[in-house]
JSON list of C-alpha atoms in Angstrom, two decimals:
[
{"chain": "A", "resi": 1, "resn": "UNK", "atom": "CA", "xyz": [64.94, 67.00, -61.99]},
{"chain": "A", "resi": 2, "resn": "UNK", "atom": "CA", "xyz": [62.89, 63.94, -62.19]},
{"chain": "A", "resi": 3, "resn": "UNK", "atom": "CA", "xyz": [59.12, 63.94, -63.09]},
{"chain": "A", "resi": 4, "resn": "UNK", "atom": "CA", "xyz": [56.77, 62.88, -60.71]},
{"chain": "A", "resi": 5, "resn": "UNK", "atom": "CA", "xyz": [54.18, 60.36, -61.90]},
{"chain": "A", "resi": 6, "resn": "UNK", "atom": "CA", "xyz": [50.80, 60.62, -60.16]},
{"chain": "A", "resi": 7, "resn": "UNK", "atom": "CA", "xyz": [49.65, 57.50, -58.72]},
{"chain": "A", "resi": 8, "resn": "UNK", "atom": "CA", "xyz": [45.91, 57.37, -59.14]},
{"chain": "A", "resi": 9, "resn": "UNK", "atom": "CA", "xyz": [43.94, 54.48, -57.77]},
{"chain": "A", "resi": 10, "resn": "UNK", "atom": "CA", "xyz": [42.31, 52.28, -60.38]},
{"chain": "A", "resi": 11, "resn": "UNK", "atom": "CA", "xyz": [38.58, 51.92, -60.27]},
{"chain": "A", "resi": 12, "resn": "UNK", "atom": "CA", "xyz": [37.35, 48.46, -59.12]},
{"chain": "A", "resi": 13, "resn": "UNK", "atom": "CA", "xyz": [36.62, 45.84, -61.73]},
{"chain": "A", "resi": 14, "resn": "UNK", "atom": "CA", "xyz": [32.82, 46.02, -62.26]},
{"chain": "A", "resi": 15, "resn": "UNK", "atom": "CA", "xyz": [32.37, 42.10, -62.01]},
{"chain": "A", "resi": 16, "resn": "UNK", "atom": "CA", "xyz": [34.11, 42.10, -58.57]},
{"chain": "A", "resi": 17, "resn": "UNK", "atom": "CA", "xyz": [31.98, 45.19, -57.49]},
{"chain": "A", "resi": 18, "resn": "UNK", "atom": "CA", "xyz": [28.90, 43.59, -58.64]},
{"chain": "A", "resi": 19, "resn": "UNK", "atom": "CA", "xyz": [29.69, 40.36, -56.74]},
{"chain": "A", "resi": 20, "resn": "UNK", "atom": "CA", "xyz": [30.54, 42.16, -53.66]},
{"chain": "A", "resi": 21, "resn": "UNK", "atom": "CA", "xyz": [27.44, 44.32, -53.82]},
{"chain": "A", "resi": 22, "resn": "UNK", "atom": "CA", "xyz": [25.29, 41.18, -54.06]},
{"chain": "A", "resi": 23, "resn": "UNK", "atom": "CA", "xyz": [27.21, 39.60, -51.16]},
{"chain": "A", "resi": 24, "resn": "UNK", "atom": "CA", "xyz": [26.57, 42.79, -49.10]},
{"chain": "A", "resi": 25, "resn": "UNK", "atom": "CA", "xyz": [22.95, 42.72, -49.98]},
{"chain": "A", "resi": 26, "resn": "UNK", "atom": "CA", "xyz": [22.55, 39.05, -48.92]},
{"chain": "A", "resi": 27, "resn": "UNK", "atom": "CA", "xyz": [24.44, 39.79, -45.50]},
{"chain": "A", "resi": 28, "resn": "UNK", "atom": "CA", "xyz": [21.78, 42.65, -44.89]},
{"chain": "A", "resi": 29, "resn": "UNK", "atom": "CA", "xyz": [18.75, 40.35, -45.63]},
{"chain": "A", "resi": 30, "resn": "UNK", "atom": "CA", "xyz": [20.55, 37.44, -43.42]},
{"chain": "A", "resi": 31, "resn": "UNK", "atom": "CA", "xyz": [20.88, 39.86, -40.48]},
{"chain": "A", "resi": 32, "resn": "UNK", "atom": "CA", "xyz": [17.20, 41.09, -40.91]},
{"chain": "A", "resi": 33, "resn": "UNK", "atom": "CA", "xyz": [15.92, 37.53, -40.92]},
{"chain": "A", "resi": 34, "resn": "UNK", "atom": "CA", "xyz": [18.16, 36.56, -37.86]},
{"chain": "A", "resi": 35, "resn": "UNK", "atom": "CA", "xyz": [16.88, 39.77, -36.04]},
{"chain": "A", "resi": 36, "resn": "UNK", "atom": "CA", "xyz": [13.34, 38.89, -36.82]},
{"chain": "A", "resi": 37, "resn": "UNK", "atom": "CA", "xyz": [13.78, 35.37, -35.54]},
{"chain": "A", "resi": 38, "resn": "UNK", "atom": "CA", "xyz": [15.35, 36.64, -32.36]},
{"chain": "A", "resi": 39, "resn": "UNK", "atom": "CA", "xyz": [12.60, 38.86, -31.72]},
{"chain": "A", "resi": 40, "resn": "UNK", "atom": "CA", "xyz": [10.01, 36.08, -32.39]},
{"chain": "A", "resi": 41, "resn": "UNK", "atom": "CA", "xyz": [11.89, 33.80, -29.86]},
{"chain": "A", "resi": 42, "resn": "UNK", "atom": "CA", "xyz": [11.69, 36.64, -27.20]},
{"chain": "A", "resi": 43, "resn": "UNK", "atom": "CA", "xyz": [8.13, 37.03, -27.87]},
{"chain": "A", "resi": 44, "resn": "UNK", "atom": "CA", "xyz": [7.49, 33.43, -27.49]},
{"chain": "A", "resi": 45, "resn": "UNK", "atom": "CA", "xyz": [9.44, 33.18, -24.35]},
{"chain": "A", "resi": 46, "resn": "UNK", "atom": "CA", "xyz": [7.50, 36.10, -22.67]},
{"chain": "A", "resi": 47, "resn": "UNK", "atom": "CA", "xyz": [4.34, 34.54, -23.74]},
{"chain": "A", "resi": 48, "resn": "UNK", "atom": "CA", "xyz": [5.40, 31.37, -22.20]},
{"chain": "A", "resi": 49, "resn": "UNK", "atom": "CA", "xyz": [6.49, 32.96, -18.78]},
{"chain": "A", "resi": 50, "resn": "UNK", "atom": "CA", "xyz": [3.19, 34.86, -18.58]},
{"chain": "A", "resi": 51, "resn": "UNK", "atom": "CA", "xyz": [1.12, 31.77, -19.33]},
{"chain": "A", "resi": 52, "resn": "UNK", "atom": "CA", "xyz": [2.91, 29.34, -16.75]},
{"chain": "A", "resi": 53, "resn": "UNK", "atom": "CA", "xyz": [3.37, 31.91, -14.28]},
{"chain": "A", "resi": 54, "resn": "UNK", "atom": "CA", "xyz": [-0.45, 31.82, -13.35]},
{"chain": "A", "resi": 55, "resn": "UNK", "atom": "CA", "xyz": [-0.56, 28.10, -12.96]},
{"chain": "A", "resi": 56, "resn": "UNK", "atom": "CA", "xyz": [-0.69, 27.07, -9.33]},
{"chain": "A", "resi": 57, "resn": "UNK", "atom": "CA", "xyz": [-2.06, 23.90, -7.36]},
{"chain": "A", "resi": 58, "resn": "UNK", "atom": "CA", "xyz": [-5.40, 25.88, -6.45]},
{"chain": "A", "resi": 59, "resn": "UNK", "atom": "CA", "xyz": [-6.31, 26.88, -9.93]},
{"chain": "A", "resi": 60, "resn": "UNK", "atom": "CA", "xyz": [-8.50, 23.96, -10.75]},
{"chain": "A", "resi": 61, "resn": "UNK", "atom": "CA", "xyz": [-10.49, 24.36, -7.76]},
{"chain": "A", "resi": 62, "resn": "UNK", "atom": "CA", "xyz": [-10.60, 28.13, -8.16]},
{"chain": "A", "resi": 63, "resn": "UNK", "atom": "CA", "xyz": [-12.19, 27.64, -11.64]},
{"chain": "A", "resi": 64, "resn": "UNK", "atom": "CA", "xyz": [-14.56, 24.93, -10.48]},
{"chain": "A", "resi": 65, "resn": "UNK", "atom": "CA", "xyz": [-15.90, 27.23, -7.95]},
{"chain": "A", "resi": 66, "resn": "UNK", "atom": "CA", "xyz": [-16.10, 30.21, -10.16]},
{"chain": "A", "resi": 67, "resn": "UNK", "atom": "CA", "xyz": [-18.02, 28.04, -12.73]},
{"chain": "A", "resi": 68, "resn": "UNK", "atom": "CA", "xyz": [-20.58, 26.72, -10.06]},
{"chain": "A", "resi": 69, "resn": "UNK", "atom": "CA", "xyz": [-21.23, 30.37, -8.83]},
{"chain": "A", "resi": 70, "resn": "UNK", "atom": "CA", "xyz": [-21.65, 32.22, -12.01]},
{"chain": "A", "resi": 71, "resn": "UNK", "atom": "CA", "xyz": [-22.51, 29.54, -14.64]},
{"chain": "A", "resi": 72, "resn": "UNK", "atom": "CA", "xyz": [-24.28, 26.79, -13.06]},
{"chain": "A", "resi": 73, "resn": "UNK", "atom": "CA", "xyz": [-26.39, 28.70, -10.60]},
{"chain": "A", "resi": 74, "resn": "UNK", "atom": "CA", "xyz": [-29.37, 26.96, -9.00]},
{"chain": "A", "resi": 75, "resn": "UNK", "atom": "CA", "xyz": [-31.08, 30.27, -7.69]},
{"chain": "A", "resi": 76, "resn": "UNK", "atom": "CA", "xyz": [-32.08, 31.69, -10.96]},
{"chain": "A", "resi": 77, "resn": "UNK", "atom": "CA", "xyz": [-31.99, 28.75, -13.22]},
{"chain": "A", "resi": 78, "resn": "UNK", "atom": "CA", "xyz": [-30.44, 31.11, -15.74]},
{"chain": "A", "resi": 79, "resn": "UNK", "atom": "CA", "xyz": [-27.31, 30.10, -17.59]},
{"chain": "A", "resi": 80, "resn": "UNK", "atom": "CA", "xyz": [-24.46, 32.66, -18.14]},
{"chain": "A", "resi": 81, "resn": "UNK", "atom": "CA", "xyz": [-23.01, 30.73, -21.00]},
{"chain": "A", "resi": 82, "resn": "UNK", "atom": "CA", "xyz": [-24.13, 32.92, -23.76]},
{"chain": "A", "resi": 83, "resn": "UNK", "atom": "CA", "xyz": [-23.28, 36.65, -23.86]},
{"chain": "A", "resi": 84, "resn": "UNK", "atom": "CA", "xyz": [-26.18, 39.02, -24.82]},
{"chain": "A", "resi": 85, "resn": "UNK", "atom": "CA", "xyz": [-25.42, 42.50, -26.07]},
{"chain": "A", "resi": 86, "resn": "UNK", "atom": "CA", "xyz": [-27.48, 45.36, -24.92]},
{"chain": "A", "resi": 87, "resn": "UNK", "atom": "CA", "xyz": [-27.39, 48.43, -27.13]},
{"chain": "A", "resi": 88, "resn": "UNK", "atom": "CA", "xyz": [-28.46, 51.69, -25.44]},
{"chain": "A", "resi": 89, "resn": "UNK", "atom": "CA", "xyz": [-29.44, 54.42, -27.75]},
{"chain": "A", "resi": 90, "resn": "UNK", "atom": "CA", "xyz": [-28.80, 57.99, -26.63]},
{"chain": "A", "resi": 91, "resn": "UNK", "atom": "CA", "xyz": [-30.98, 60.64, -28.24]},
{"chain": "A", "resi": 92, "resn": "UNK", "atom": "CA", "xyz": [-29.16, 63.80, -28.56]},
{"chain": "A", "resi": 93, "resn": "UNK", "atom": "CA", "xyz": [-31.30, 66.93, -28.22]}
]
Protein backbone atom coordinates (compact mmCIF):
# COMPACT_ATOMS: atom_id res chain seq x y z
CA UNK A 1 0.00 0.00 0.00
CA UNK A 2 1.20 3.37 -0.93
CA UNK A 3 0.60 6.41 1.08
CA UNK A 4 -1.57 9.07 -0.56
CA UNK A 5 -0.30 12.56 -0.40
CA UNK A 6 -2.94 15.18 -0.04
CA UNK A 7 -2.71 17.91 -2.58
CA UNK A 8 -3.88 21.13 -1.11
CA UNK A 9 -3.89 24.26 -3.16
CA UNK A 10 -1.40 26.83 -2.08
CA UNK A 11 -2.64 30.25 -1.04
CA UNK A 12 -2.06 32.97 -3.61
CA UNK A 13 0.94 35.19 -3.37
CA UNK A 14 0.00 38.35 -1.39
CA UNK A 15 1.74 40.65 -3.90
CA UNK A 16 -0.15 39.16 -6.83
CA UNK A 17 -3.38 39.20 -4.86
CA UNK A 18 -2.94 42.89 -3.98
CA UNK A 19 -2.19 43.77 -7.60
CA UNK A 20 -5.27 41.89 -8.85
CA UNK A 21 -7.44 43.53 -6.20
CA UNK A 22 -6.27 46.99 -7.31
CA UNK A 23 -6.95 46.11 -10.95
CA UNK A 24 -10.47 44.93 -10.09
CA UNK A 25 -11.22 48.11 -8.12
CA UNK A 26 -9.97 50.19 -11.06
CA UNK A 27 -12.23 48.20 -13.41
CA UNK A 28 -15.24 48.85 -11.15
CA UNK A 29 -14.46 52.58 -11.10
CA UNK A 30 -13.99 52.60 -14.88
CA UNK A 31 -17.38 50.93 -15.53
CA UNK A 32 -19.04 53.33 -13.10
CA UNK A 33 -17.61 56.30 -14.99
CA UNK A 34 -18.59 54.82 -18.37
CA UNK A 35 -22.14 54.20 -17.12
CA UNK A 36 -22.36 57.80 -15.88
CA UNK A 37 -21.14 59.15 -19.23
CA UNK A 38 -23.72 57.04 -21.09
CA UNK A 39 -26.56 58.23 -18.85
CA UNK A 40 -25.44 61.83 -19.32
CA UNK A 41 -25.27 61.40 -23.12
CA UNK A 42 -28.75 59.83 -23.11
CA UNK A 43 -30.08 62.74 -21.04
CA UNK A 44 -28.53 65.26 -23.47
CA UNK A 45 -30.00 63.37 -26.43
CA UNK A 46 -33.49 63.50 -24.90
CA UNK A 47 -33.04 67.20 -24.11
CA UNK A 48 -32.02 67.94 -27.71
CA UNK A 49 -34.94 65.96 -29.13
CA UNK A 50 -37.42 67.77 -26.92
CA UNK A 51 -35.86 71.17 -27.65
CA UNK A 52 -35.84 70.86 -31.42
CA UNK A 53 -39.16 69.08 -31.70
CA UNK A 54 -41.17 72.24 -31.11
CA UNK A 55 -39.31 74.29 -33.72
CA UNK A 56 -41.54 75.03 -36.68
CA UNK A 57 -41.88 77.59 -39.43
CA UNK A 58 -44.71 79.36 -37.62
CA UNK A 59 -43.08 79.66 -34.21
CA UNK A 60 -41.68 83.15 -34.82
CA UNK A 61 -45.03 84.58 -35.89
CA UNK A 62 -46.77 82.80 -32.99
CA UNK A 63 -44.34 84.31 -30.47
CA UNK A 64 -44.66 87.74 -32.05
CA UNK A 65 -48.45 87.60 -31.91
CA UNK A 66 -48.49 86.44 -28.29
CA UNK A 67 -46.05 89.21 -27.35
CA UNK A 68 -48.25 91.82 -29.02
CA UNK A 69 -51.40 90.51 -27.38
CA UNK A 70 -50.16 89.99 -23.83
CA UNK A 71 -47.09 92.19 -23.34
CA UNK A 72 -47.42 95.15 -25.68
CA UNK A 73 -51.11 95.81 -25.15
CA UNK A 74 -52.48 99.17 -26.24
CA UNK A 75 -55.83 98.77 -24.52
CA UNK A 76 -54.73 99.05 -20.92
CA UNK A 77 -51.33 100.69 -21.32
CA UNK A 78 -50.03 98.24 -18.75
CA UNK A 79 -47.05 96.05 -19.27
CA UNK A 80 -46.92 92.41 -18.30
CA UNK A 81 -43.12 92.31 -18.25
CA UNK A 82 -42.91 92.16 -14.47
CA UNK A 83 -44.41 89.50 -12.29
CA UNK A 84 -46.25 90.60 -9.20
CA UNK A 85 -46.81 88.22 -6.31
CA UNK A 86 -50.10 88.57 -4.51
CA UNK A 87 -50.19 86.93 -1.13
CA UNK A 88 -53.55 86.08 0.29
CA UNK A 89 -53.69 85.59 4.01
CA UNK A 90 -56.21 83.10 5.28
CA UNK A 91 -57.40 83.58 8.83
CA UNK A 92 -58.28 80.37 10.55
CA UNK A 93 -61.16 80.55 13.01
